[in-house]
Short mmCIF file of C-alpha atoms (C1' of nucleotides) in Angstrom, two decimals:
data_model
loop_
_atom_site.label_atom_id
_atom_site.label_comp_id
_atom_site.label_asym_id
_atom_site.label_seq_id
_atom_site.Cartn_x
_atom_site.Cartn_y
_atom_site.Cartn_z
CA UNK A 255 2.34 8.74 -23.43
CA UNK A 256 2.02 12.35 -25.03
CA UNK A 257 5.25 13.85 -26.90
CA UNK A 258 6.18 16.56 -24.45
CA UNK A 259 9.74 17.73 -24.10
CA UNK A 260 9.73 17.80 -20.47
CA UNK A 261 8.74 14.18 -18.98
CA UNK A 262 8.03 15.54 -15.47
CA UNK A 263 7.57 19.66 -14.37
CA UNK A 264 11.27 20.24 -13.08
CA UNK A 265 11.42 22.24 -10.47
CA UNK A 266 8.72 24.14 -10.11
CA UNK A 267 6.45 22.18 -8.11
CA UNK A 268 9.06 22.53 -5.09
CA UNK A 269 7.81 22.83 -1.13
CA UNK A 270 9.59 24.86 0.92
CA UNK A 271 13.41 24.53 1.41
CA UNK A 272 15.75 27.03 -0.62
CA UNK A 273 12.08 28.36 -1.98
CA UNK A 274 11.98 30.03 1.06
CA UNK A 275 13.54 32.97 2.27
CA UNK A 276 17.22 32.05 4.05
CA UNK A 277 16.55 33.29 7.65
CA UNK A 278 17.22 31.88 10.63
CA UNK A 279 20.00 29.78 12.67
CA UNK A 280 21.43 26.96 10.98
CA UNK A 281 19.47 24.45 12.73
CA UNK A 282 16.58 26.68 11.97
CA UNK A 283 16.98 26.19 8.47
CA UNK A 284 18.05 22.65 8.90
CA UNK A 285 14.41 22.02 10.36
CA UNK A 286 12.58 23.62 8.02
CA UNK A 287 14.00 21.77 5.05
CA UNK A 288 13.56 18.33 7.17
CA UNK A 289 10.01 19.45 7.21
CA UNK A 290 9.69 20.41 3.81
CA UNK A 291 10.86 16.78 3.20
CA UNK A 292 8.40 15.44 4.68
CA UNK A 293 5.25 17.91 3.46
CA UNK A 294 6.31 17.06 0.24
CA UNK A 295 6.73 13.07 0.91
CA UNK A 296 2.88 13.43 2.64
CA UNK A 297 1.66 15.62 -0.42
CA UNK A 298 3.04 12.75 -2.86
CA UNK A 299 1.36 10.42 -0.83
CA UNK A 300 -1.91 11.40 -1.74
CA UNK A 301 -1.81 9.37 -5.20
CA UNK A 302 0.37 6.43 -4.24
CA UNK A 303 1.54 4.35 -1.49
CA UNK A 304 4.98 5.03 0.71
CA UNK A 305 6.64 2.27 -1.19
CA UNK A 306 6.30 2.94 -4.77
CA UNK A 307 8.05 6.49 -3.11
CA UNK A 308 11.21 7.52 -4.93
CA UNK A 309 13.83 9.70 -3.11
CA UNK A 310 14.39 11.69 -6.20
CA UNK A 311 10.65 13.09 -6.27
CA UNK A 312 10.43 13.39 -2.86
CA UNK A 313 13.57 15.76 -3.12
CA UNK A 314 12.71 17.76 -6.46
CA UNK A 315 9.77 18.48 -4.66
CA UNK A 316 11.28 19.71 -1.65
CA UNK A 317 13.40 21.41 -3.40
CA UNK A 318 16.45 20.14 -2.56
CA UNK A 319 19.18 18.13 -4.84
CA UNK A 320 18.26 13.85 -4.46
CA UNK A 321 22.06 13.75 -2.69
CA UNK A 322 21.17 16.20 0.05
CA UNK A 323 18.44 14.20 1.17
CA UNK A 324 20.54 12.09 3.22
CA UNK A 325 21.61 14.87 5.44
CA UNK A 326 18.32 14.31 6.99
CA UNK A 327 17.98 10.85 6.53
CA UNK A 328 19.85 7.57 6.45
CA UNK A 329 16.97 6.15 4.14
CA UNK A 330 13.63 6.14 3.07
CA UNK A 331 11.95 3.96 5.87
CA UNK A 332 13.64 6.68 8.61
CA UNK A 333 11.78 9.33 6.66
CA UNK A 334 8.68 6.89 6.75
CA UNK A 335 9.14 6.53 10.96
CA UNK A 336 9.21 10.50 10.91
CA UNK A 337 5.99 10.92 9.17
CA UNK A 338 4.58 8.03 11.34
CA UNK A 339 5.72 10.46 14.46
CA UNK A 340 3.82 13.77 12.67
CA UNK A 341 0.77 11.64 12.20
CA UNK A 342 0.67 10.22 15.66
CA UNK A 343 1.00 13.44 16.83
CA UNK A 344 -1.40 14.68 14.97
CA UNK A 345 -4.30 11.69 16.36
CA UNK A 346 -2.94 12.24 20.02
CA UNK A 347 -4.00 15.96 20.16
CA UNK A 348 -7.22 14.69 18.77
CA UNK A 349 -7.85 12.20 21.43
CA UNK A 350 -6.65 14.55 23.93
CA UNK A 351 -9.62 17.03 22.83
CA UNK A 352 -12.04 14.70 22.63
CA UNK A 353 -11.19 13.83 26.04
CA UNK A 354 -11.43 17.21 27.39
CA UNK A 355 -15.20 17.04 28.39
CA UNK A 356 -16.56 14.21 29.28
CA UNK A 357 -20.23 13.57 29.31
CA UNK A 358 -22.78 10.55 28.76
CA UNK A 359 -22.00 8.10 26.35
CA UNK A 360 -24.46 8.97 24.01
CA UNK A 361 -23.34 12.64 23.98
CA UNK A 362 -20.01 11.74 24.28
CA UNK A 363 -19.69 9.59 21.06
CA UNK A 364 -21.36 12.42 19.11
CA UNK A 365 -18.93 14.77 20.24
CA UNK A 366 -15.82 12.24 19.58
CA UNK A 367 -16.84 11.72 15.71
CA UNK A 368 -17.29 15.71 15.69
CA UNK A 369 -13.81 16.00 16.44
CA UNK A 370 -12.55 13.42 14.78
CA UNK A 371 -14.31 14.84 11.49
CA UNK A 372 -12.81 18.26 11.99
CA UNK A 373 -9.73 16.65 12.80
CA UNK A 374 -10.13 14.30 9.52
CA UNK A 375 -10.67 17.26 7.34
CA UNK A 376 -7.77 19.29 8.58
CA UNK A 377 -5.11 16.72 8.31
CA UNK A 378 -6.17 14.93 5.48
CA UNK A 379 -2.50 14.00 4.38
CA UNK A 380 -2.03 12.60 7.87
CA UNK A 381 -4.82 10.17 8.24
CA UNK A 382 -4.19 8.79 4.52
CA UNK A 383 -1.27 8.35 5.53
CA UNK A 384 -1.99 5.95 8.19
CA UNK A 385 -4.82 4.49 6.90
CA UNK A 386 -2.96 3.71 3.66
CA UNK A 387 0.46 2.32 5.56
CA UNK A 388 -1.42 0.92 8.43
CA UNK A 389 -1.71 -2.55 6.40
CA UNK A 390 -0.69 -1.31 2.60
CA UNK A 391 3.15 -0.52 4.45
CA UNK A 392 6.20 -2.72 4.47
CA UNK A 393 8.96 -2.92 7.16
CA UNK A 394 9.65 -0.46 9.54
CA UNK A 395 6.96 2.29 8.44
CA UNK A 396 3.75 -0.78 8.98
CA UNK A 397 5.55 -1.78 12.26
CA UNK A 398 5.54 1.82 13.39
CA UNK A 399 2.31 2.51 13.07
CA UNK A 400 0.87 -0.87 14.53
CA UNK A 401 2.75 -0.15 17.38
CA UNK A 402 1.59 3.24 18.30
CA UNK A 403 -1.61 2.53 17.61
CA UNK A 404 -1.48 -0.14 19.73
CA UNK A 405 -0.37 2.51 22.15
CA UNK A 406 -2.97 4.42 21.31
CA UNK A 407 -5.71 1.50 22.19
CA UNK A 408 -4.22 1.11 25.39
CA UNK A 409 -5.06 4.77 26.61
CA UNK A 410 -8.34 4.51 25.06
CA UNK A 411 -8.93 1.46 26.93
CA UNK A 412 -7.40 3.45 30.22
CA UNK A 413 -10.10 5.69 29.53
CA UNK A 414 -12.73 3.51 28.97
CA UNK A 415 -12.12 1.51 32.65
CA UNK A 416 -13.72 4.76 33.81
CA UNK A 417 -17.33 3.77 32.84
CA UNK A 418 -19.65 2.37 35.21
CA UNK A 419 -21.12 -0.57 32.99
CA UNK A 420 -17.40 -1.17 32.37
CA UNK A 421 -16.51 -1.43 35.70
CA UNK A 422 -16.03 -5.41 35.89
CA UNK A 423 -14.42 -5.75 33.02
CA UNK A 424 -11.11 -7.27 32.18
CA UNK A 425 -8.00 -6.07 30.69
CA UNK A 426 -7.91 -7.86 27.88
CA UNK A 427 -11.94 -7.42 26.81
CA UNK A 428 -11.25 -3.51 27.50
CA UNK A 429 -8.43 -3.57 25.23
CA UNK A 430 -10.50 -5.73 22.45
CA UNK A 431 -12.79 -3.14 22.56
CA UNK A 432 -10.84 -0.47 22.63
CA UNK A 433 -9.31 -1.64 19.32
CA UNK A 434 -12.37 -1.60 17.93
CA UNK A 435 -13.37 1.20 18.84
CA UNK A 436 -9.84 2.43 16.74
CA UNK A 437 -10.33 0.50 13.79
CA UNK A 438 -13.76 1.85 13.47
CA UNK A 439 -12.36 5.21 13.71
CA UNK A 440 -9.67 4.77 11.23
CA UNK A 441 -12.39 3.40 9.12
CA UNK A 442 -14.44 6.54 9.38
CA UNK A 443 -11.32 8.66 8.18
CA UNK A 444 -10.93 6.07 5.26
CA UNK A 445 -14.57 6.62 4.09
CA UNK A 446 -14.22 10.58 4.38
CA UNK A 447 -11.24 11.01 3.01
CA UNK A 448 -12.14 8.95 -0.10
CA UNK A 449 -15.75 10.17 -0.40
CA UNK A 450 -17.38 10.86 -3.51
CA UNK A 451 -19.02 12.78 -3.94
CA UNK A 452 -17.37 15.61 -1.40
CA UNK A 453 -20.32 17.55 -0.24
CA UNK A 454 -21.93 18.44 3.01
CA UNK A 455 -24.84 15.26 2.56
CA UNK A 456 -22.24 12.48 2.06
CA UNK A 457 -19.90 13.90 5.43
CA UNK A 458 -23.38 13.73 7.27
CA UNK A 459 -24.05 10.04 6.26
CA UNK A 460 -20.53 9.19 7.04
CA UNK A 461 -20.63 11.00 10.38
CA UNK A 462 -23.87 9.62 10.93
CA UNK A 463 -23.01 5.78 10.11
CA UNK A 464 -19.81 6.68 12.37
CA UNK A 465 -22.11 7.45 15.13
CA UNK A 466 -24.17 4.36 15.01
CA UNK A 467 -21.37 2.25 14.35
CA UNK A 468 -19.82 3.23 18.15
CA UNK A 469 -23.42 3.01 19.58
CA UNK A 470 -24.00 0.15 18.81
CA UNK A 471 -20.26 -0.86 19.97
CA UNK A 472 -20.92 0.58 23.34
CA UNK A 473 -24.35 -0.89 23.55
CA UNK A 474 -22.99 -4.34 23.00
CA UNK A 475 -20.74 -3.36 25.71
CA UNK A 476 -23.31 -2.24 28.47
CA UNK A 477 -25.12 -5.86 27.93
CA UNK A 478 -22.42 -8.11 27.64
CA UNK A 479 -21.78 -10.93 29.26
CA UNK A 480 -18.14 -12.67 29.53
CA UNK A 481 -18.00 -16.22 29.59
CA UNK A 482 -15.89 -18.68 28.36
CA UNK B 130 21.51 -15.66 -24.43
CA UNK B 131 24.28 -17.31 -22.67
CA UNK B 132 26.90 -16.87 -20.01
CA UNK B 133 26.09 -13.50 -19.13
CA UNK B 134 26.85 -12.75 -15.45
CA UNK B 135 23.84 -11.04 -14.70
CA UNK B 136 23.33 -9.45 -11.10
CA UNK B 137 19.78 -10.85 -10.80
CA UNK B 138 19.28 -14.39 -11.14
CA UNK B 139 18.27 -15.09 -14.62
CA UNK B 140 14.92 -17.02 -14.91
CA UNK B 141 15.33 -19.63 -12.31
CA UNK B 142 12.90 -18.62 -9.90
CA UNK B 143 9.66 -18.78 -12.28
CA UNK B 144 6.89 -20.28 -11.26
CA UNK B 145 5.15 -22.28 -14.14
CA UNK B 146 4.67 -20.83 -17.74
CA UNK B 147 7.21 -22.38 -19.95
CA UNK B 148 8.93 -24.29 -17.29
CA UNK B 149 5.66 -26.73 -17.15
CA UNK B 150 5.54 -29.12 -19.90
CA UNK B 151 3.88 -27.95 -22.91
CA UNK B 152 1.10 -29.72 -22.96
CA UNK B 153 -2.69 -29.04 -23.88
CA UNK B 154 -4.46 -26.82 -26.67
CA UNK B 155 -2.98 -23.09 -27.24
CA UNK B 156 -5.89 -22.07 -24.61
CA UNK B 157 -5.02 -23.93 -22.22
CA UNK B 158 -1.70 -22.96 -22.39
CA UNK B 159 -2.12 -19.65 -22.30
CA UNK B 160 -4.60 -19.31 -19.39
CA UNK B 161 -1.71 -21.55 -17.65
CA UNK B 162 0.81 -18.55 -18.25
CA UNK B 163 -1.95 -16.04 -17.15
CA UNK B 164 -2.20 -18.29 -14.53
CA UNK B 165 1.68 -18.15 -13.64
CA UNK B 166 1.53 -14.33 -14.12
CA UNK B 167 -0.91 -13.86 -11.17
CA UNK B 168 0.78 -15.85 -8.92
CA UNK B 169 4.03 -14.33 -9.47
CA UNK B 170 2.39 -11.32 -8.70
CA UNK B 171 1.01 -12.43 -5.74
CA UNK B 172 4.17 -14.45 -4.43
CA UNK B 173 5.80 -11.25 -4.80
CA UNK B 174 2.85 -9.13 -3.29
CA UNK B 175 4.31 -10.77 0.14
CA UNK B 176 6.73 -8.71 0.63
CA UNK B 177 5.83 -5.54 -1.00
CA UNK B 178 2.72 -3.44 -2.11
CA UNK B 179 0.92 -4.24 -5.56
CA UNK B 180 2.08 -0.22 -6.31
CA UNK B 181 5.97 -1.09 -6.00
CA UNK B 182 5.58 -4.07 -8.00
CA UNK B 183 7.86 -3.40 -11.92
CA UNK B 184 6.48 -5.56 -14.94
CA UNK B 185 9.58 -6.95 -15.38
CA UNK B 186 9.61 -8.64 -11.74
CA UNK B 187 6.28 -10.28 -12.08
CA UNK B 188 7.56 -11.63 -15.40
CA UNK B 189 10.41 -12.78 -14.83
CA UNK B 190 8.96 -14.81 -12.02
CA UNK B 191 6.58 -16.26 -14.28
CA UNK B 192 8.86 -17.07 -16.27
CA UNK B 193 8.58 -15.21 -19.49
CA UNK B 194 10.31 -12.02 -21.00
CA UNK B 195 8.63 -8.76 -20.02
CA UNK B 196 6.99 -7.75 -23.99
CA UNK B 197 4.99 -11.01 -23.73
CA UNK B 198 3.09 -9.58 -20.39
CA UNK B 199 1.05 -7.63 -23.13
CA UNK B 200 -0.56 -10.89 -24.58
CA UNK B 201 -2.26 -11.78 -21.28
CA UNK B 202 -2.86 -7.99 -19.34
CA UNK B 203 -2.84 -4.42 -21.53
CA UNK B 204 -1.55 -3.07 -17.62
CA UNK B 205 -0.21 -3.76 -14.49
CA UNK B 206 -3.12 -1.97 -13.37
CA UNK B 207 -5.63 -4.74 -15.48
CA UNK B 208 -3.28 -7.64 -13.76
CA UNK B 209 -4.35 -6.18 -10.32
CA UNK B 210 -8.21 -6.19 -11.35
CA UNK B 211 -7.71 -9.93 -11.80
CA UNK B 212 -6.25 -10.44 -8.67
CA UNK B 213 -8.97 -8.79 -6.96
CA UNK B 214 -11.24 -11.16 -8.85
CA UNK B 215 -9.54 -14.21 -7.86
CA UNK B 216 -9.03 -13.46 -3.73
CA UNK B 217 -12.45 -12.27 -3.82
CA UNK B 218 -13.66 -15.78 -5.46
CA UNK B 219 -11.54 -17.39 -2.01
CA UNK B 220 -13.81 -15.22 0.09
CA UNK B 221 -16.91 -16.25 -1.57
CA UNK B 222 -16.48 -19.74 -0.91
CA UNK B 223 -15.53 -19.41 2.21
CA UNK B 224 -18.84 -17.31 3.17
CA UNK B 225 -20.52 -20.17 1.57
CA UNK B 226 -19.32 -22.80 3.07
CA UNK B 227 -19.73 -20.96 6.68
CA UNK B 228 -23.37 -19.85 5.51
CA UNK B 229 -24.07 -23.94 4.66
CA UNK B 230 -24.84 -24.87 8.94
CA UNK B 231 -26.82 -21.88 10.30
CA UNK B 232 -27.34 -22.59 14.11
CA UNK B 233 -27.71 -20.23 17.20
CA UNK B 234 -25.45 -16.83 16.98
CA UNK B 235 -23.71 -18.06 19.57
CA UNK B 236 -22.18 -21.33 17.95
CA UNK B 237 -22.77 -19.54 14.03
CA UNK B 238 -20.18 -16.69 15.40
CA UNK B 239 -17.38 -20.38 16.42
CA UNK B 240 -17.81 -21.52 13.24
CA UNK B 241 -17.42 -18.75 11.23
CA UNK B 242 -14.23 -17.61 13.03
CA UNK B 243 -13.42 -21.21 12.43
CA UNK B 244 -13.81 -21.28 8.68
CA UNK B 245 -11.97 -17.84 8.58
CA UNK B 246 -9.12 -19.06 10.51
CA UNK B 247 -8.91 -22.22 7.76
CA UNK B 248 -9.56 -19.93 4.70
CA UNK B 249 -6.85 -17.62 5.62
CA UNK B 250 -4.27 -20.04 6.36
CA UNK B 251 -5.06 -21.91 3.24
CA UNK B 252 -4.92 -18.55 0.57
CA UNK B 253 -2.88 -16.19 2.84
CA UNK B 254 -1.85 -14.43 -0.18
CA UNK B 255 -5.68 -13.71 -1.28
CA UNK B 256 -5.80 -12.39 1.99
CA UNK B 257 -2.79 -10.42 2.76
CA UNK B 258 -2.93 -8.94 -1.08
CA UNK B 259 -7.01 -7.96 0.05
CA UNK B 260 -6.33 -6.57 3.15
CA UNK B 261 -2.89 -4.68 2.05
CA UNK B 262 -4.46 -3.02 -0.70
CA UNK B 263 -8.39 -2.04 0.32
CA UNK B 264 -6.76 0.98 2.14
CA UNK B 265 -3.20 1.10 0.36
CA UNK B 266 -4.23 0.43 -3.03
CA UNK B 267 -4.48 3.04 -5.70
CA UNK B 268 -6.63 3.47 -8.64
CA UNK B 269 -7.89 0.58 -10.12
CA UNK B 270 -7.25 -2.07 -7.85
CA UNK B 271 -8.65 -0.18 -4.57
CA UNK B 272 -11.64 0.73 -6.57
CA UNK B 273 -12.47 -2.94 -7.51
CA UNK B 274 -11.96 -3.83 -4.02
CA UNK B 275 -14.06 -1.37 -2.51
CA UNK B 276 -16.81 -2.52 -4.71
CA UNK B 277 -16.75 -6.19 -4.57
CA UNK B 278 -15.98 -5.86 -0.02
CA UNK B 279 -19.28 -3.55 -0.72
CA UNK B 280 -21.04 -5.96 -2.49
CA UNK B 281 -20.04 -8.55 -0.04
CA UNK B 282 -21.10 -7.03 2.82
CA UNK B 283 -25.11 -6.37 1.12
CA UNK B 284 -24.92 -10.37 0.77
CA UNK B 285 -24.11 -10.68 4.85
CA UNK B 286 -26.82 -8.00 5.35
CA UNK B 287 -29.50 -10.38 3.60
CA UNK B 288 -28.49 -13.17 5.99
CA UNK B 289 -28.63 -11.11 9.07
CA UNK B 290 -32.10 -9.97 8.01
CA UNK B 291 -32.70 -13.08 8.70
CA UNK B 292 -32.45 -13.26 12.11
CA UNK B 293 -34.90 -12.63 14.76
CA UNK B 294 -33.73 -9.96 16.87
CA UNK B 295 -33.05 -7.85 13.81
CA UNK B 296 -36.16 -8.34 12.34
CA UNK B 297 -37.20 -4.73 12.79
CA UNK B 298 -33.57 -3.40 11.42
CA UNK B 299 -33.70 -1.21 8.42
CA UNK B 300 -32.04 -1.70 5.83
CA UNK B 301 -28.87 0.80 6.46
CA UNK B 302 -28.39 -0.63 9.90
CA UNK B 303 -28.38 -3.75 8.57
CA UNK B 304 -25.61 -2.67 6.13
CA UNK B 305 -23.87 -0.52 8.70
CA UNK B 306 -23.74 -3.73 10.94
CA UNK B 307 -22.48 -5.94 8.16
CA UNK B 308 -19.85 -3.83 7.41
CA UNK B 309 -18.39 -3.90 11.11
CA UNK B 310 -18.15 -7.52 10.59
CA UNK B 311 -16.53 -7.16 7.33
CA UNK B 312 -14.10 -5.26 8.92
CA UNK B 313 -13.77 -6.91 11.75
CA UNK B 314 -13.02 -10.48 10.11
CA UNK B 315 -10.31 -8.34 7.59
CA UNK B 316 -8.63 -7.36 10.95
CA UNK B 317 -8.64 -10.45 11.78
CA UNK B 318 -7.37 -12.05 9.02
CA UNK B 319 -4.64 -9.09 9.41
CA UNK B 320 -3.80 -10.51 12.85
CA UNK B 321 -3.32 -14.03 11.95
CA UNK B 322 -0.89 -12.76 8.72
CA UNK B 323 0.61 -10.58 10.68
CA UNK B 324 0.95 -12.54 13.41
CA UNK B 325 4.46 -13.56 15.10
CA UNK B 326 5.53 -16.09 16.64
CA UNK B 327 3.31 -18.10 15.03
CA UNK B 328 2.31 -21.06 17.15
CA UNK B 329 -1.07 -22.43 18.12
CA UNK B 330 -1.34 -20.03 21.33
CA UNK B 331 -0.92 -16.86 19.39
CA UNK B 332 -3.52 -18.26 16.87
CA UNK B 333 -5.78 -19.33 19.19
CA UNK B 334 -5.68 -15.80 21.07
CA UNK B 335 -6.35 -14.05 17.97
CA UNK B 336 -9.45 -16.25 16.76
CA UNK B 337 -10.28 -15.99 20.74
CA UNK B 338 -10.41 -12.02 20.54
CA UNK B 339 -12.10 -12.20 16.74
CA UNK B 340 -14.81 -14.17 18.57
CA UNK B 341 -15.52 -11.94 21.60
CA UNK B 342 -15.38 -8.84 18.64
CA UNK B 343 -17.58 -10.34 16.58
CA UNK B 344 -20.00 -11.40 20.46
CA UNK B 345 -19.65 -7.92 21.17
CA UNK B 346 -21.41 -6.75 18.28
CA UNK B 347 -24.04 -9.30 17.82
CA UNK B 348 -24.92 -8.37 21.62
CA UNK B 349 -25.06 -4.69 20.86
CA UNK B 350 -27.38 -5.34 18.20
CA UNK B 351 -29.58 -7.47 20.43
CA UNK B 352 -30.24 -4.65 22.28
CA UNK B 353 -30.03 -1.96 20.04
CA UNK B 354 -32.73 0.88 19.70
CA UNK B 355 -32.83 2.69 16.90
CA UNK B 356 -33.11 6.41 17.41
CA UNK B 357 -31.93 9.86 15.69
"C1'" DC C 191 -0.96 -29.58 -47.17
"C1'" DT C 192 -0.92 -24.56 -46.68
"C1'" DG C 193 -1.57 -20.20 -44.82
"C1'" DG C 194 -2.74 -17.26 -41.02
"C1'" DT C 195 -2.78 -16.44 -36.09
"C1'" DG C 196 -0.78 -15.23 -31.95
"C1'" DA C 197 2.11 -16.54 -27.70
"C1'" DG C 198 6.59 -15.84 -26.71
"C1'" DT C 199 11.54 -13.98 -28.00
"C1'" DG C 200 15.57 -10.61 -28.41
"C1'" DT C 201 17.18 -6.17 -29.11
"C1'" DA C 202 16.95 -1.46 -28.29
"C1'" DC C 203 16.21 2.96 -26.04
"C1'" DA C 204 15.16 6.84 -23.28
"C1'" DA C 205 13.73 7.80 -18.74
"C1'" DC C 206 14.45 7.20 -14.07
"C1'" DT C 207 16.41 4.99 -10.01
"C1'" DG C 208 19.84 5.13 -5.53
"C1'" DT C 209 24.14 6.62 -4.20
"C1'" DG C 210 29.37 7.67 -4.32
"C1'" DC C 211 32.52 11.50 -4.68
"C1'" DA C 212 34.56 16.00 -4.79
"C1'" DC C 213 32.97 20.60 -4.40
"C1'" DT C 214 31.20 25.31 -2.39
"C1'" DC C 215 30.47 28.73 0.90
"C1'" DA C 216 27.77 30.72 4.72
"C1'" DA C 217 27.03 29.94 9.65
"C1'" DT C 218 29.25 28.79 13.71
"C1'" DC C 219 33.06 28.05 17.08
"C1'" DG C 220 37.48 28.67 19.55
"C1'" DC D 108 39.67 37.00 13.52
"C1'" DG D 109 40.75 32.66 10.96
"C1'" DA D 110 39.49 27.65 11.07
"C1'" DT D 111 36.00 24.26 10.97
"C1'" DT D 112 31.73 22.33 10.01
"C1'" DG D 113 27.99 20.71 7.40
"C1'" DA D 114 23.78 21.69 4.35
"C1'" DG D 115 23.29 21.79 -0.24
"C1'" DT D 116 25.39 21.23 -5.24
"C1'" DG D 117 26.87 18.89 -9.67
"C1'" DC D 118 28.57 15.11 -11.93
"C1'" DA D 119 29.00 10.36 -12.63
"C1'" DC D 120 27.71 5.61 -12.83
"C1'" DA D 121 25.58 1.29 -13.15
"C1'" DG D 122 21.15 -0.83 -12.71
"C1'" DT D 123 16.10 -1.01 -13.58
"C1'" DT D 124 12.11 0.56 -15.59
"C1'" DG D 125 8.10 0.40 -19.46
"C1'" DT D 126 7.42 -0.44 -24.03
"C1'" DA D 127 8.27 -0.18 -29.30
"C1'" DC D 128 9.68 -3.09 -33.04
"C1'" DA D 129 10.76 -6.95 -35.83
"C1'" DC D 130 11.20 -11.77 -35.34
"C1'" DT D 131 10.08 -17.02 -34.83
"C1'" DC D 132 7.50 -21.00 -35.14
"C1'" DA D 133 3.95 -24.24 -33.07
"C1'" DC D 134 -0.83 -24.31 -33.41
"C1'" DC D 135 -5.14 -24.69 -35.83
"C1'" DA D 136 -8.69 -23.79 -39.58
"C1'" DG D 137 -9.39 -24.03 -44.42
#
DNA sequence: CTGGTGAGTGTACAACTGTGCACTCAATCG
DNA sequence: CGATTGAGTGCACAGTTGTACACTCACCAG
C-alpha cells in the first residue's frame, strides 16, 4: 500500500508482559504474561477471526518475543481453548446473576436481557469472541465452545423445569427450548456488538426486539402442545 | 517448469480452468475459470474460514498461477462478495420452491424443514460458507451477508403477513418473527453440517427438533399479545 | 489477412510465517 | 550459600504470502 518504512508499529502497541513493572513470584509473573497473551489475542480479535491469527502478532503485542510464546502454549488452538474458558466464564457469572432473583416471566425476561446487555457491553471482546468462533471456528476452538454451550443449555433448561406451565414437559423439548432460548441470546450480543449506529436509541431497539423475541418464545411455550 | 520437487503438490488438485477442454468463445471460457475460482474457494472454505484463506491456495486449486486471479476478482475480499451472491441464489430457490404448496402451518412447517434438509445436503458448501461467515466473517463478506439474510427475512415477513392469526401483527413483529426463523433454519442447517455420525437417525433427530423449534414459535405467535 | 485485446504465464521480491537452537540471568530450591 | 530451573531473548532458516512486471499467443473485430 503506502511507502512507509515501518510495515507494522513494532513494539509499541504491546499489552502487558515485560511492559509492566517486574513484581511478584515467578508464577505471578508467569500468569500475568499468560494473560497478557490472551488480552492481546482477544483485542486482535476484534478485526479478524481466530484463524487468520498469527502467533507472531499475538506475541509483539503481548510483548513478548514469538519463541516465548510456547512457554505458555503448545499451539495456537490451546491458546484458543483458554480464551474459550475466559469467555465461558465470563457468560456463567452472567447467568448466575440473572438467576439471582427470580420473578414472573414477564419481569423476569426483562431483567435477563438487562443483564445480559450490561454484561454485553462490558465484555465486548468476550462475546465476539464466541459469537464469531461459535460457527466461523475450526477444530478444537468451534468444538469447545459448542460443547460448553451445550453445557450451558442444559442448566438453562434445569432452570426452566422450574416453571409451572413447564411442568409436563420433556427433557428433550426443555432442552430444544432452552437452546433457543441461547441462540437468541447470542444473537442479541451479535446485533449489539455490531450496531451501527452506537447510540442509546439503537441499544433500546435491540434490547427491545431481544425482549419480544423471548416473549414470544415463552408464550409459544405456555400454549404448546406436544404431539407426534 | 519441470522436475522441481516441490513440498506442495504442484497443480494436480485443480478443479476445472485449464484442465477442462478449451472449448467455447473467450467468455465462456473465462466465466468457466471464474467459475473454477469460486469453487476452489469454497472446496477449501470446508475446512477453514474465508479470512485464513491465501490467494495462492484458491488458485492453485483452480488451477491457474496466482497473477491471473486479478483478471477475474481485483480482491480476495471481491471473490467473497461473489460467493455470498451465489449461496444466497441456493437459498432463494429453495424458499421458492418451499413457498410453491402453501397448506396449514402445521404441514407448511414439514415441508419446509423438508426442503431445508434437501437444500442443505445438496449445496452444503453454500451453507456451511453462509453460516460460518454471517458471525465470523469480516468486512466485506459479513456485510453482504448481513444484508442479503436481512433482505431475506423482509421476503418471509410478507408471506407470514399472510396468514390469519397474524393478521393484526405490525410490521416489526412481523420482521422480528421472521428473523427467529431465519435463524432458526441457519442453526439448523448448522446441525445437519455439523452433524456426526451422520446416519439417518441423527438426521432425522435434528430435522425432528428444527420442526418442534420452528412449532414452538408459530404457537407463540398464535397467541401472542402485543404489549409495551 | 492484420492488428489489438486480454486471459494466462514465469520470474522476482520483500514481508511475514512457525519453529529449532543456543543463550541469559533472576527467582527458587536443597 | 551454590546449583538448578525456566521465562524470555536473539538468530537462523525454509516456506508462504501478495503483487509488480514483462511476456506469450489464441481470440476476435476491422
Amino acid at each position: 500500500m503506502s511507502d512507509n518504512a515501518r510495515p507494522i508499529s513494532a513494539a509499541d502497541t504491546r499489552t502487558l508482559a515485560a511492559v509492566s513493572v517486574e513484581t511478584g513470584s515467578r508464577q505471578e509473573r508467569k500468569q500475568r504474561t499468560r494473560q497478557a497473551l490472551q488480552d492481546a489475542a482477544l483485542e486482535l480479535l476484534a478485526e479478524r477471526g481466530f484463524g487468520s491469527l498469527s502467533l507472531r502478532e499475538v506475541t509483539k503485542k503481548a510483548g513478548i518475543v514469538p519463541t516465548a510464546f510456547y512457554r505458555h502454549f503448545a499451539s495456537m488452538d490451546e491458546l484458543g481453548v483458554a480464551l474459550v474458558e475466559e469467555a465461558m466464564r465470563t457468560l456463567r457469572r452472567m447467568i448466575r446473576e440473572a438467576r439471582s432473583d427470580p420473578r414472573t416471566s414477564t419481569h423476569m425476561i426483562r431483567a435477563s436481557v438487562a443483564t445480559l446487555y450490561e454484561h454485553v457491553r462490558a465484555y465486548e471482546d468476550h462475546f465476539r469472541f464466541l459469537t464469531r468462533e461459535r460457527y466461523g471456528g475450526t477444530g478444537a476452538v468451534q468444538r469447545a465452545i459448542a460443547t460448553e454451550l451445550k453445557l450451558f443449555a442444559s442448566e438453562l433448561a434445569v432452570d426452566l423445569a422450574r416453571f409451572e406451565n413447564l411442568r409436563e414437559w420433556s427433557t428433550d423439548d426443555l432442552h430444544m427450548m432452552a437452546e433457543l432460548i441461547v441462540t437468541s441470546m447470542m444473537a442479541t450480543a451479535v446485533e449489539l456488538i455490531e450496531a451501527r449506529p452506537r447510540d442509546q436509541e439503537t441499544d433500546e431497539r435491540i434490547t427491545g426486539t431481544a425482549v419480544k423475541r423471548l416473549r414470544l418464545i415463552v408464550f409459544g411455550a405456555s400454549h404448546w402442545r406436544s404431539e407426534s
